Coordinates of C-alpha atoms in Angstrom, one line a residue:
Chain G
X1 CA 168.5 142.4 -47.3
X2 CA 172.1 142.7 -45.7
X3 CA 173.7 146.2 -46.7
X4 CA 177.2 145.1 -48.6
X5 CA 174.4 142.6 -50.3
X6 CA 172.4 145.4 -51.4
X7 CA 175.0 147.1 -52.9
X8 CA 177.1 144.6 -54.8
X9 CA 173.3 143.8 -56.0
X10 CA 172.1 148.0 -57.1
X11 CA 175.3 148.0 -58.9
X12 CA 174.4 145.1 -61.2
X13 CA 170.6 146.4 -61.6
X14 CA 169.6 147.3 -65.1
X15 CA 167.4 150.4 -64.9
X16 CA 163.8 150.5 -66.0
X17 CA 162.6 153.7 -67.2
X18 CA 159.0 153.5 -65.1
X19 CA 160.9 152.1 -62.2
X20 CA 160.8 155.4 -59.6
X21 CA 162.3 153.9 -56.8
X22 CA 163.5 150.2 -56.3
X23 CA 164.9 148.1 -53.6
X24 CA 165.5 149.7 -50.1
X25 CA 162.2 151.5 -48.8
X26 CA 159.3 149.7 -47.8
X27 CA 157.9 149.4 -51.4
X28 CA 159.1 150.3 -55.1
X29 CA 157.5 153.1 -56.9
X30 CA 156.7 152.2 -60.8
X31 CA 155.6 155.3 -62.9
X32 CA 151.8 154.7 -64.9
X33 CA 151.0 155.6 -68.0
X34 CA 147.3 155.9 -69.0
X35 CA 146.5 153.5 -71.7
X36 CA 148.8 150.7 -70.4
X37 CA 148.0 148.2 -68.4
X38 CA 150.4 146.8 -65.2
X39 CA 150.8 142.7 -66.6
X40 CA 151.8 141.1 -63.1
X41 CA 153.0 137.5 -62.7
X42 CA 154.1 135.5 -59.7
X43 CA 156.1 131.9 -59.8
X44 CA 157.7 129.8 -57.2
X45 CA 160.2 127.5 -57.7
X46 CA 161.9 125.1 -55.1
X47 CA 164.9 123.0 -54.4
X48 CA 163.8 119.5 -55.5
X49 CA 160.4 120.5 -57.3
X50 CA 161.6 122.7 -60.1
X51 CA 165.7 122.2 -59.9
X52 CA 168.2 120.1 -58.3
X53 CA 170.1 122.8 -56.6
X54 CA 173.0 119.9 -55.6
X55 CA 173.3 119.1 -59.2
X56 CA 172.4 122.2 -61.2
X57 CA 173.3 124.9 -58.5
X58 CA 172.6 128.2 -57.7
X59 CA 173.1 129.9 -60.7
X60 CA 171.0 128.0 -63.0
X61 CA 167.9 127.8 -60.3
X62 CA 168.4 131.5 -59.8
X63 CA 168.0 132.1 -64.1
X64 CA 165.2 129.7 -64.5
X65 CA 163.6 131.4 -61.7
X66 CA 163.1 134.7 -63.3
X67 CA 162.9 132.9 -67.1
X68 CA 159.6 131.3 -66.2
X69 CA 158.1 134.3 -64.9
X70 CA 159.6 136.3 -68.1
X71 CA 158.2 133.7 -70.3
X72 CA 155.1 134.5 -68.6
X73 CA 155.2 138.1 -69.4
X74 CA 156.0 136.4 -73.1
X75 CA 152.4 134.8 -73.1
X76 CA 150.6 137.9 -72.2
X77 CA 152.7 139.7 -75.1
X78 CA 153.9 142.3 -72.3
X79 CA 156.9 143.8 -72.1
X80 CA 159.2 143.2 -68.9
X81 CA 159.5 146.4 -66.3
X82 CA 160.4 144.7 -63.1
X83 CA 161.1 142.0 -60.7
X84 CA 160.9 141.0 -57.1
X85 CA 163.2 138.2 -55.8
X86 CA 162.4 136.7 -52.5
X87 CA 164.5 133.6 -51.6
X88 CA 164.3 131.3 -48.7
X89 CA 168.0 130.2 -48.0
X90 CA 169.1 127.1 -46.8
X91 CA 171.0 128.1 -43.3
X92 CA 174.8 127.2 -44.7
X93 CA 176.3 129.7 -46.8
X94 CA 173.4 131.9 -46.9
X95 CA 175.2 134.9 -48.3
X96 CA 177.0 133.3 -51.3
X97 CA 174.1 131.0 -52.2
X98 CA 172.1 134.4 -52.3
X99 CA 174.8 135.8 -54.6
X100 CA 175.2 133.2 -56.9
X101 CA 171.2 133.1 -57.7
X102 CA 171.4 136.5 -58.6
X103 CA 174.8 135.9 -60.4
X104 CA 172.7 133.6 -62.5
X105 CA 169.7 135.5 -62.9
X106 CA 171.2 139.1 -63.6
X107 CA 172.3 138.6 -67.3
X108 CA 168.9 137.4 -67.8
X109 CA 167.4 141.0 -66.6
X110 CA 169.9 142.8 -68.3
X111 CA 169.2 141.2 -72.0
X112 CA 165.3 142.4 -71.4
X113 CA 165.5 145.4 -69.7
X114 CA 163.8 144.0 -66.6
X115 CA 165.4 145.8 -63.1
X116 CA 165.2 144.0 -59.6
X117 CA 163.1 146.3 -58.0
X118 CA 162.7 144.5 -54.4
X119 CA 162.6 141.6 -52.6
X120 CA 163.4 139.9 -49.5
X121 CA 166.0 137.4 -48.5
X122 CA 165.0 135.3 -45.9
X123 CA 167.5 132.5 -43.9
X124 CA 165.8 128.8 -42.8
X125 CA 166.3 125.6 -42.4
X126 CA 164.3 124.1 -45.1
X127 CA 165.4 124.0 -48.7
X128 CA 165.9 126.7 -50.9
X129 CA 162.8 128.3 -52.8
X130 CA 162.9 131.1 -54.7
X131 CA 159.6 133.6 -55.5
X132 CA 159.7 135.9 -58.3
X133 CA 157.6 138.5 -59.4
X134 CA 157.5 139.7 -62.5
X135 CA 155.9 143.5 -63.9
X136 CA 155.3 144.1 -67.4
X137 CA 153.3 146.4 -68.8
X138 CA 150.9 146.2 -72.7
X139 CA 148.9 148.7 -73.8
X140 CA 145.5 148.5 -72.8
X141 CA 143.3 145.8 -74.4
X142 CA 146.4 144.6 -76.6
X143 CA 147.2 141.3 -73.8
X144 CA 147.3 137.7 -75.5
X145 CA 144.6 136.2 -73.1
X146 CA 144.0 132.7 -73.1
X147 CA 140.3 132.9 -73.7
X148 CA 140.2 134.7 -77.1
X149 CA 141.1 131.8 -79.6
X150 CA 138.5 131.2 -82.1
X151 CA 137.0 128.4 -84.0
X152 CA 139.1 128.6 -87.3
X153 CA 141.8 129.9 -85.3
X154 CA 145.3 128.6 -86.6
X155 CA 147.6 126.9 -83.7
X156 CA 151.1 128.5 -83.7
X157 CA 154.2 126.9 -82.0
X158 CA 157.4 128.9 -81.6
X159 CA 160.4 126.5 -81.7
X160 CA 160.6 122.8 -80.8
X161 CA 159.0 120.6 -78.1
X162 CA 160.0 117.8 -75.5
X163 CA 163.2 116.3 -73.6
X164 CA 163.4 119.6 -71.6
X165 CA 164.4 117.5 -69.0
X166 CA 167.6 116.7 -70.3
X167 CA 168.7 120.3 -69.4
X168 CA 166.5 122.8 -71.8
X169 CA 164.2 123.5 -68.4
X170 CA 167.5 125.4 -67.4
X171 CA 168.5 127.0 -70.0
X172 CA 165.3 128.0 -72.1
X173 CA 165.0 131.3 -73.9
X174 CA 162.0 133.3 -72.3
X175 CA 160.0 134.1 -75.7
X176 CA 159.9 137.5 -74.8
X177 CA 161.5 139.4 -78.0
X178 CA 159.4 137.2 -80.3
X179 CA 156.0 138.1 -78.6
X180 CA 157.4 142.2 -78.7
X181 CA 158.4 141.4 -81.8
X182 CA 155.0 140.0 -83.2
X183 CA 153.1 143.1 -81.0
X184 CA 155.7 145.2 -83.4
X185 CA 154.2 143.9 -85.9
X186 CA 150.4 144.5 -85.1
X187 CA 150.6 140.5 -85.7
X188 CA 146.4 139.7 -84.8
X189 CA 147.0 137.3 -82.0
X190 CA 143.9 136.0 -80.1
X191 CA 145.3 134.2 -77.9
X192 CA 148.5 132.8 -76.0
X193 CA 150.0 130.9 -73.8
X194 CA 153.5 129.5 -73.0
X195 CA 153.9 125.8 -72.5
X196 CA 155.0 125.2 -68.8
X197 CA 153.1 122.2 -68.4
X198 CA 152.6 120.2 -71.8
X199 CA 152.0 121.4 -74.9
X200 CA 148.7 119.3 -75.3
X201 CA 147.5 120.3 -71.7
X202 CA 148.5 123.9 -72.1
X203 CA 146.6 123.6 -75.8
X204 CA 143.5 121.9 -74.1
X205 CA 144.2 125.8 -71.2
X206 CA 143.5 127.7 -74.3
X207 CA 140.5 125.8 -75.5
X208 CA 139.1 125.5 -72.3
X209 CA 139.0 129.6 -71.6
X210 CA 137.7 130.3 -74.6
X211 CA 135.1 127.7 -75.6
X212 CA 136.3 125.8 -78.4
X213 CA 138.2 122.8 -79.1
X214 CA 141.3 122.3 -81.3
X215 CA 142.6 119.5 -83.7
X216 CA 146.3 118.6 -83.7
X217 CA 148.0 117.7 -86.9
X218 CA 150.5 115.1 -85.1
X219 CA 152.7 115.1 -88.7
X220 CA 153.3 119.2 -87.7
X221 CA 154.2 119.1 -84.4
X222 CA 157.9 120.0 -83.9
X223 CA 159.9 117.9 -82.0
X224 CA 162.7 119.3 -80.3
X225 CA 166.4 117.0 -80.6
X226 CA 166.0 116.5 -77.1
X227 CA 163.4 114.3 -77.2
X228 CA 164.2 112.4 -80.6
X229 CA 166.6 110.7 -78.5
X230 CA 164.0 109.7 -76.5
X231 CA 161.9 106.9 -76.4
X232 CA 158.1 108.4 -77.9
X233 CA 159.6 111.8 -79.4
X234 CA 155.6 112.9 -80.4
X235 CA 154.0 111.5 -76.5
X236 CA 157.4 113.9 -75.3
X237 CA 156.7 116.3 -77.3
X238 CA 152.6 116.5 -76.4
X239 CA 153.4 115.7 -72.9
X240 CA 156.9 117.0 -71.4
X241 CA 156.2 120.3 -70.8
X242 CA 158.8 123.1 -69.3
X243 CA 159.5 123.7 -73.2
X244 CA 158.3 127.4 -72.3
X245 CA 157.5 127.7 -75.9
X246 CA 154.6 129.9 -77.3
X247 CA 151.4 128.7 -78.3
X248 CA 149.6 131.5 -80.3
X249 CA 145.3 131.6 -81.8
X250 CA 145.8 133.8 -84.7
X251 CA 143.6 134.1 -87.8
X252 CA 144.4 132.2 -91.1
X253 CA 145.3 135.2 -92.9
X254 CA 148.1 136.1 -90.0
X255 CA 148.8 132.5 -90.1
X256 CA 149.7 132.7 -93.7
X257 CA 151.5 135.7 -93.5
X258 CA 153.7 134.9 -90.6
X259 CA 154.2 131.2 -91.7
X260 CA 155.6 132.6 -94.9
X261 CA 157.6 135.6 -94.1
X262 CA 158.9 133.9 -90.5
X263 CA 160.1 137.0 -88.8
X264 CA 161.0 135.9 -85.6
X265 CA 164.7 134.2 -85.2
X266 CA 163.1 130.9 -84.4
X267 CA 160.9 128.9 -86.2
X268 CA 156.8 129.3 -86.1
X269 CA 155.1 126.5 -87.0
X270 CA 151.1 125.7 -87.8
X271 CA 150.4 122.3 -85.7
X272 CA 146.6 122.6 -86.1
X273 CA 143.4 124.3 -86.1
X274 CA 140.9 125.7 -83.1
X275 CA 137.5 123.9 -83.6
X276 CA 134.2 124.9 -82.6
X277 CA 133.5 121.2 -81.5
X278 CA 134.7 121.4 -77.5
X279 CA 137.8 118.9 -77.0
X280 CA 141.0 117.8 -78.6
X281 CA 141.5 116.0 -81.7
X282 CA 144.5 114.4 -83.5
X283 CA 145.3 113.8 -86.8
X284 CA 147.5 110.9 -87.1
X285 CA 149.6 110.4 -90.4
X286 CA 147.3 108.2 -92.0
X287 CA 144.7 111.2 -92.1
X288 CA 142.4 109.5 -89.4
X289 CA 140.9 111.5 -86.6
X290 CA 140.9 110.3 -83.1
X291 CA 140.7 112.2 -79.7
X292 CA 143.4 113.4 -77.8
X293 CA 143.6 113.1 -74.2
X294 CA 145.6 116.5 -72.8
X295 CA 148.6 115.5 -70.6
X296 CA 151.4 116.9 -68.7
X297 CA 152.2 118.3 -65.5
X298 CA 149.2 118.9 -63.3
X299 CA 149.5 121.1 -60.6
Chain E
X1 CA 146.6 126.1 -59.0
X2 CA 143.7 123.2 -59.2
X3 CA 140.5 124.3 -60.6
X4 CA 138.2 123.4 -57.2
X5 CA 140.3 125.5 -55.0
X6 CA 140.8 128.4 -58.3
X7 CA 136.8 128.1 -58.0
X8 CA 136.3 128.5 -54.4
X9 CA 139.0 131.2 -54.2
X10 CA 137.2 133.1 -56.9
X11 CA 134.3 133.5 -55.5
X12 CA 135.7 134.6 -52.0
X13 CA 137.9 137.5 -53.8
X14 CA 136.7 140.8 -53.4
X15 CA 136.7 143.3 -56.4
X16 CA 139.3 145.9 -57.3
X17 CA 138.1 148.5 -59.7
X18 CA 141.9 148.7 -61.1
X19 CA 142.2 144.8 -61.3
X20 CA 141.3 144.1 -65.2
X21 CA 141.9 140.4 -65.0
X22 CA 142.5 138.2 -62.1
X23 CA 143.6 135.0 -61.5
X24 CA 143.3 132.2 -64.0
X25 CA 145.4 133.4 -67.2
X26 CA 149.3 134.0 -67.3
X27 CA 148.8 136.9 -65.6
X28 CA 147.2 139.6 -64.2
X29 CA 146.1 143.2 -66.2
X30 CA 146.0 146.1 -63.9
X31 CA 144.8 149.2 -65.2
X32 CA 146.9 152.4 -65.3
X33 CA 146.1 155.7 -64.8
X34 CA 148.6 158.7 -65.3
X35 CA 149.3 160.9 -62.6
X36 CA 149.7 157.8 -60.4
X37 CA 152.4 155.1 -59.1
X38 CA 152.4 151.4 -58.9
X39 CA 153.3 150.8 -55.4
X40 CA 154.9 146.9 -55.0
X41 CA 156.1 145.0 -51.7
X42 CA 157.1 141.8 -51.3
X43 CA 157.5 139.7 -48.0
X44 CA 158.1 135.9 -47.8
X45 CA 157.2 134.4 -44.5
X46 CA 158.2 130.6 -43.5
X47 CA 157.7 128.4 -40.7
X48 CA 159.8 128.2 -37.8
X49 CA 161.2 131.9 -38.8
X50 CA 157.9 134.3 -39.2
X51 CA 155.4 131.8 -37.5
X52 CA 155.2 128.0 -35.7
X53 CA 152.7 126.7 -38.2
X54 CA 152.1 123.5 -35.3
X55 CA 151.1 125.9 -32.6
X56 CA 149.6 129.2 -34.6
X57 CA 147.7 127.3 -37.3
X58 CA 147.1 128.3 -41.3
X59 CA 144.3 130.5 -41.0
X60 CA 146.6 132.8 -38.4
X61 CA 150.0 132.6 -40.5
X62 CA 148.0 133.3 -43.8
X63 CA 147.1 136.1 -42.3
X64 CA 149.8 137.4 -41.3
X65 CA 151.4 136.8 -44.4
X66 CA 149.0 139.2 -45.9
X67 CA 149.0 141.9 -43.2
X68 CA 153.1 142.2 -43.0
X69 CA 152.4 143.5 -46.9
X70 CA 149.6 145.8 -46.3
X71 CA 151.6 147.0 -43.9
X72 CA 154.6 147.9 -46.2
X73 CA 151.9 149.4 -47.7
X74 CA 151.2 151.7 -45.3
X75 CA 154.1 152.9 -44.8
X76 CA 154.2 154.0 -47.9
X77 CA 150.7 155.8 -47.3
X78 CA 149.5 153.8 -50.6
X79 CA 146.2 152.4 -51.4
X80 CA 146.1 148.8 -51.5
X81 CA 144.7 147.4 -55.3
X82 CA 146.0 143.6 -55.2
X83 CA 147.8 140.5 -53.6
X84 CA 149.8 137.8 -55.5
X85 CA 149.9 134.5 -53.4
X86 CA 152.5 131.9 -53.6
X87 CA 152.9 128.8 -51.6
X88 CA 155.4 125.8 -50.8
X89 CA 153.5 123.8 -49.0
X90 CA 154.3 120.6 -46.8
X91 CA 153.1 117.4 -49.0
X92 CA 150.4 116.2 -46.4
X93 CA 147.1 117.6 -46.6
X94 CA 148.1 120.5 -48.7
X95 CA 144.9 121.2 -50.2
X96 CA 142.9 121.9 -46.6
X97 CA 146.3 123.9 -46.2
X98 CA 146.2 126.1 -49.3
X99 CA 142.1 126.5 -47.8
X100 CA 143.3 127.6 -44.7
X101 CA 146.0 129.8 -45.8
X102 CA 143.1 131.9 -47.7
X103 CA 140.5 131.6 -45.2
X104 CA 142.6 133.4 -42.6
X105 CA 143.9 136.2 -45.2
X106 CA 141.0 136.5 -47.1
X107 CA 139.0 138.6 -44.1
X108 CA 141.6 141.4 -44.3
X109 CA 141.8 141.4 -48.7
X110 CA 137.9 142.2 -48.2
X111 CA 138.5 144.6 -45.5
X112 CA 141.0 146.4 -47.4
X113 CA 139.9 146.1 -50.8
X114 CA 142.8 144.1 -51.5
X115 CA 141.8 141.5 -54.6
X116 CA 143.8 138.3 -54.5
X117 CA 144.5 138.7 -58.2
X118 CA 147.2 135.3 -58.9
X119 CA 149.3 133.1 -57.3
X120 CA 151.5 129.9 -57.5
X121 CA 150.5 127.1 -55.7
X122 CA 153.0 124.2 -54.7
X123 CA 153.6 120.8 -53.4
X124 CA 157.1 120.1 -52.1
X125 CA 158.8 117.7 -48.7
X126 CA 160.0 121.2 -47.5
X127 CA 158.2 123.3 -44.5
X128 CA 155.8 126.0 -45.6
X129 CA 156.6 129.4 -46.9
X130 CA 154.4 131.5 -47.9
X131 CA 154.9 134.8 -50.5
X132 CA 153.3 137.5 -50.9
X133 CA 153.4 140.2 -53.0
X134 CA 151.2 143.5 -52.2
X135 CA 150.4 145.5 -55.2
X136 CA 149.2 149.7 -54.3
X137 CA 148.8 152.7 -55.6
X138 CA 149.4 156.3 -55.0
X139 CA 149.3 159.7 -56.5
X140 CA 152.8 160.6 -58.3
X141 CA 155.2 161.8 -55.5
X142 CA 152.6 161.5 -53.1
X143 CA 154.4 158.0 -51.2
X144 CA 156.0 158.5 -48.0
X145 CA 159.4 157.3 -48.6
X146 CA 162.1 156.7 -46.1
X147 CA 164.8 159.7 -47.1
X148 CA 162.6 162.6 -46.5
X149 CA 163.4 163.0 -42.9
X150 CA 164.4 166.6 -42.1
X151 CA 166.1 167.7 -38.9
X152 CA 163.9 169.5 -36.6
X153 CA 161.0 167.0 -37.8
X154 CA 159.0 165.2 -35.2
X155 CA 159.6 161.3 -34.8
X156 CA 155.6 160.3 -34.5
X157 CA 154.8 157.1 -33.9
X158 CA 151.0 154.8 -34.0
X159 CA 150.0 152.8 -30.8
X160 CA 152.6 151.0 -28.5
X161 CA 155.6 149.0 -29.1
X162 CA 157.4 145.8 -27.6
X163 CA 156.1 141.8 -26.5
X164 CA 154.4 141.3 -29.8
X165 CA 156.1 137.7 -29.6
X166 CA 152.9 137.2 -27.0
X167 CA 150.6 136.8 -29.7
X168 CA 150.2 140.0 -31.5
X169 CA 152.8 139.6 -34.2
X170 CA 149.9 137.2 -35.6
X171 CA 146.9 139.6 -35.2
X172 CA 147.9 143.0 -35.5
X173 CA 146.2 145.5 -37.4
X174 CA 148.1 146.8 -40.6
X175 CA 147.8 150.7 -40.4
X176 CA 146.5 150.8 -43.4
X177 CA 143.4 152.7 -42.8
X178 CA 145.3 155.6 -40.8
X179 CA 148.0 155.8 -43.9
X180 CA 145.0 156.8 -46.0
X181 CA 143.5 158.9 -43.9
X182 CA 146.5 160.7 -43.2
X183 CA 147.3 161.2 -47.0
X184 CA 143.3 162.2 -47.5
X185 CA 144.0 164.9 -44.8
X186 CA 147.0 165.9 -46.5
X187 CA 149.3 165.5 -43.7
X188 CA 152.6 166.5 -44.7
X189 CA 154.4 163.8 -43.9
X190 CA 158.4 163.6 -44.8
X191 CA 159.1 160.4 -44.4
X192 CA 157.6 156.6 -42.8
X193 CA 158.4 153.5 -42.2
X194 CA 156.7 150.4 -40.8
X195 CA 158.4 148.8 -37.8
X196 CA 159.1 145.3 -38.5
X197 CA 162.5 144.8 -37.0
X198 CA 162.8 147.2 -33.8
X199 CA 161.5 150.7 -33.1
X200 CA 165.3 151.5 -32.9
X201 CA 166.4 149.8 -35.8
X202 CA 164.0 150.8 -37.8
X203 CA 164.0 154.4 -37.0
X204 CA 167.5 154.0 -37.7
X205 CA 166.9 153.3 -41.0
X206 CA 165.3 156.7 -41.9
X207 CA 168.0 158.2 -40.4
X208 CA 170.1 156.4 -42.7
X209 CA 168.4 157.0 -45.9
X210 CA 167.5 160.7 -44.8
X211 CA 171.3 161.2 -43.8
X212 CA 170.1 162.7 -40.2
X213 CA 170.1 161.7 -36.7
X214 CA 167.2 161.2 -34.3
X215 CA 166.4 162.3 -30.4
X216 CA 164.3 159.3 -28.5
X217 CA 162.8 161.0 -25.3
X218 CA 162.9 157.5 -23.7
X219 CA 159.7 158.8 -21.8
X220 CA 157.4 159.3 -24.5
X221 CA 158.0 155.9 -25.7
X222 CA 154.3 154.0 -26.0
X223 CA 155.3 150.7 -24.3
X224 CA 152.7 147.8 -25.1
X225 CA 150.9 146.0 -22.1
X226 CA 152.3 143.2 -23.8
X227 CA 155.6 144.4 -22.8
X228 CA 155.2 146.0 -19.4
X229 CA 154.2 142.4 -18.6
X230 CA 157.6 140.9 -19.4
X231 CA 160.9 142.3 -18.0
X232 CA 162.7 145.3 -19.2
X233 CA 159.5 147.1 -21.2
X234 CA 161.4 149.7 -22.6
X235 CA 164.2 147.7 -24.3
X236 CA 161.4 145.2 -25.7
X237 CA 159.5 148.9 -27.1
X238 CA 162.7 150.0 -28.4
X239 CA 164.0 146.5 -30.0
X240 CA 161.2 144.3 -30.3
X241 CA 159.9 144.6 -33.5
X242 CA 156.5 143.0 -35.2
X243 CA 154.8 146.2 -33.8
X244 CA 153.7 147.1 -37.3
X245 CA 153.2 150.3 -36.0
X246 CA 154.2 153.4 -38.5
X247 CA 156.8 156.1 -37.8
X248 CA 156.4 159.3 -39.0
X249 CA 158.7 162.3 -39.8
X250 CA 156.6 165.1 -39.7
X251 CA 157.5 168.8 -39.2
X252 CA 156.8 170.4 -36.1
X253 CA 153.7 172.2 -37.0
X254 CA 152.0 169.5 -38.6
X255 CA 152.9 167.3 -35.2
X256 CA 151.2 169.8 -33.1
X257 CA 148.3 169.6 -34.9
X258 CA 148.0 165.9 -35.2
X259 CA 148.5 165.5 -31.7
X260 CA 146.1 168.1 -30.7
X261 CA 143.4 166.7 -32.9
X262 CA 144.3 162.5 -33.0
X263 CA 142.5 162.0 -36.0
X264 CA 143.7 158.5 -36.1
X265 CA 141.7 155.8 -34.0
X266 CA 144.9 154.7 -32.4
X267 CA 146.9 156.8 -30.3
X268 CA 149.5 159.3 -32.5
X269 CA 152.7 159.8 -29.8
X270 CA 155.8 162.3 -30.6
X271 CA 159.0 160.3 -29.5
X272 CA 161.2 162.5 -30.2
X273 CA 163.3 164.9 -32.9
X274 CA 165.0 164.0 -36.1
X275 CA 168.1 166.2 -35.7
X276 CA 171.0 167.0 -38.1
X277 CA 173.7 165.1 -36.5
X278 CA 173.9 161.8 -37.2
X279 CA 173.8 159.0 -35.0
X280 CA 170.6 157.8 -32.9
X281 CA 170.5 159.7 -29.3
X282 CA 168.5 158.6 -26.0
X283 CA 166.9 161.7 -23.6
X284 CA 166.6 159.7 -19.9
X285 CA 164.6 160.6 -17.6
X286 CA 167.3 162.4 -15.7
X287 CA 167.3 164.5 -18.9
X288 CA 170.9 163.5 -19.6
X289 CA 171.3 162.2 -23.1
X290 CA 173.5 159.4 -24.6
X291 CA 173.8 157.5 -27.7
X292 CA 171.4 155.3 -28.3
X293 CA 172.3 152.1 -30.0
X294 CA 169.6 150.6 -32.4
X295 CA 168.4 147.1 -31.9
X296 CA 166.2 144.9 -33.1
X297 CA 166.4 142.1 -35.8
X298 CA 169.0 141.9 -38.6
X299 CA 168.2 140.2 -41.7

């Protein structure tokens, strides 16, 4: 990266206390700690694909860069260490362009402790994309996989689903202090993921890793105000995906308990129960049961 | 990334003792282990800048894209553990791409031990980039860093420099194998750095971070038959770059007795002295000396 770039960047850097050394060797150092595992995610988003840089610009690609990969971190139940920002820039005001996506992406870092540890910054003449890397670190054995949810399971939803589109994509909240908050709480999560793609499809992620299949109650899903202006609020909400939303397997017990006390700022919600019948199943309001194909954004 | 090429990827990926879960979930779980460092790099390479995808092909850029981290790597005398793999690639035949990319990095994961342990793959009407982020590990303090140049060291360099444009920037060997075995003799090495940008420049740069100067005996310079080929040799060693080769800042004793013994495979050649004035200085062959102004390329 250029020099005055690298400083007008270390100054804005939150520090991390395992980060050793961070951007301007070769590598970053990150201190380990025996019973903790490293939690390492990796997301690339382009001009076009994931954000209209023209109509959104830098500083809004620039957060939602580093938000996906934080709500990634989120889904594993890991708490944020580092990142690594590489960019490919557009050859036309390179410099500011590079500014600006940190601009946007900084306050984001700061509000979860998660220092820009390295990177590269890289001039073209294709469209901007931006890589991020993101480090957390769990304690060993204590990661939300996808593949531990359990017939009997109850299906929790942080929050409210669909019409992302309409600007939410940009702007989400990374569920990362909920999912540090239920690890707080010794909360006995099976299993997790965040909803990038769909929350059906995503759903259908879970069930397929860990052998089971799940039954939606369509009554219970909650549908975000984005997409009740919509036309099909409940196919939005099933289907829009970028909601980056948690999706959690916990035990009825948990399920009760959370469900009543509600400890996170947002609103957890039970949309259904993990089967041990393989494939997905909707209950529609009239108490019938039909299957449910999963849908969203395939990659 | 889709579940045929996840499938055939898997099965290609060699194993990494400290790699607790690959590819496939939200992320990765390394394992930790006190006493050690996490040692992260991350290079983004695109075409028309790091590679001509038309004339080099997939399997030689996705190389490449892999060895430019190992490399930052070994610089940092680290250990590789794992790779994360994200591309942008051109909408036209983008799975055979995505196939290609791996088939010409996977050789050197296997040969290094280097799992491919995530990724992001992507579809978009831009060119392809491809990001990589190189995952290590070494013992606590043990990394070479760039600032622990001391004058009187001497400036040791691996193998030859200059004309890598010829073909060699796409098959070099990352020195990852005489990093270890340096570190496993317990070379006491001050400082490194992996030339990417100019033998010049990039000594330069320890210079910088060590706040000293350096002594180039212009005659001692390794020039690469790649270079002696093409006009002015020496000013393509000195400001080339893509060598990949390491330089080392070694005191004097320890130099004498690498270059007595050569315990590399490659050729170990003292350049010159790290001094305490600052500034970068040339020896001719006259034995006059003059500043020496680094070159090479700047990001």
């Amino acid at each position: 990266m250029e020099l005055e770039f690298l400083r007008w960047l270390r100054e804005r850097i939150p520090s991390s206390p395992q980060v050793a050394l961070g951007i301007g060797d070769d590598a970053a150092l990150l201190n380990q700690t025996a019973g903790k595992q490293t939690v390492v995610t990796t997301d690339m988003l382009m001009d076009g694909v994931d954000f209209r840089l023209a109509e959104c610009g830098a500083r809004a690609a620039g957060r939602k860069a580093l938000a996906v990969n934080l709500s990634d971190l989120a889904a594993m139940g890991a708490r944020p260490v580092a990142a690594f920002v590489s960019l490919a820039l557009p050859r036309s005001d390179e410099g500011d362009l590079a500014k600006q996506l940190l601009e946007g992406l900084l306050p984001l870092a700061t509000e979860y402790e998660c220092a820009i540890a390295g990177g590269d910054t890289n001039t073209w003449d294709g469209p901007l994309a931006i890589s991020i890397t993101a480090i957390g670190e769990a304690n060993t054995g204590r990661s939300w996989l996808r593949s531990g949810a359990q017939p009997g399971d109850a299906i929790l939803a942080t929050g409210a689903f669909g019409g992302s589109i309409r600007g939410r994509h940009l702007t989400f909240t990374p569920r990362v202090r909920d999912a540090l908050l239920l690890q707080e709480l010794g909360a006995n999560v099976h299993a997790a993921i965040d909803v990038s793609d769909g929350l059906s499809l995503d759903l259908s992620r879970i069930c397929d890793a860990s052998s089971c299949g799940a039954l939606i109650n369509l009554m219970k899903v909650p549908i975000h105000s984005d997409a009740t202006a919509l036309a099909n609020p409940l196919d939005r909400a099933l289907g829009d995906g970028e909601d980056f939303e948690l999706i959690l397997a916990v035990p009825a017990l948990t399920a009760e308990q959370l469900l009543a006390t509600q400890p996170l700022g947002i609103p957890l919600t039970q949309i259904g129960w993990f089967e041990a019948e393989l494939g997905m199943r909707q209950q529609l309001a009239s108490g019938e049961i039909e299957p449910l194909s999963p849908r969203g954004y395939e990659h």
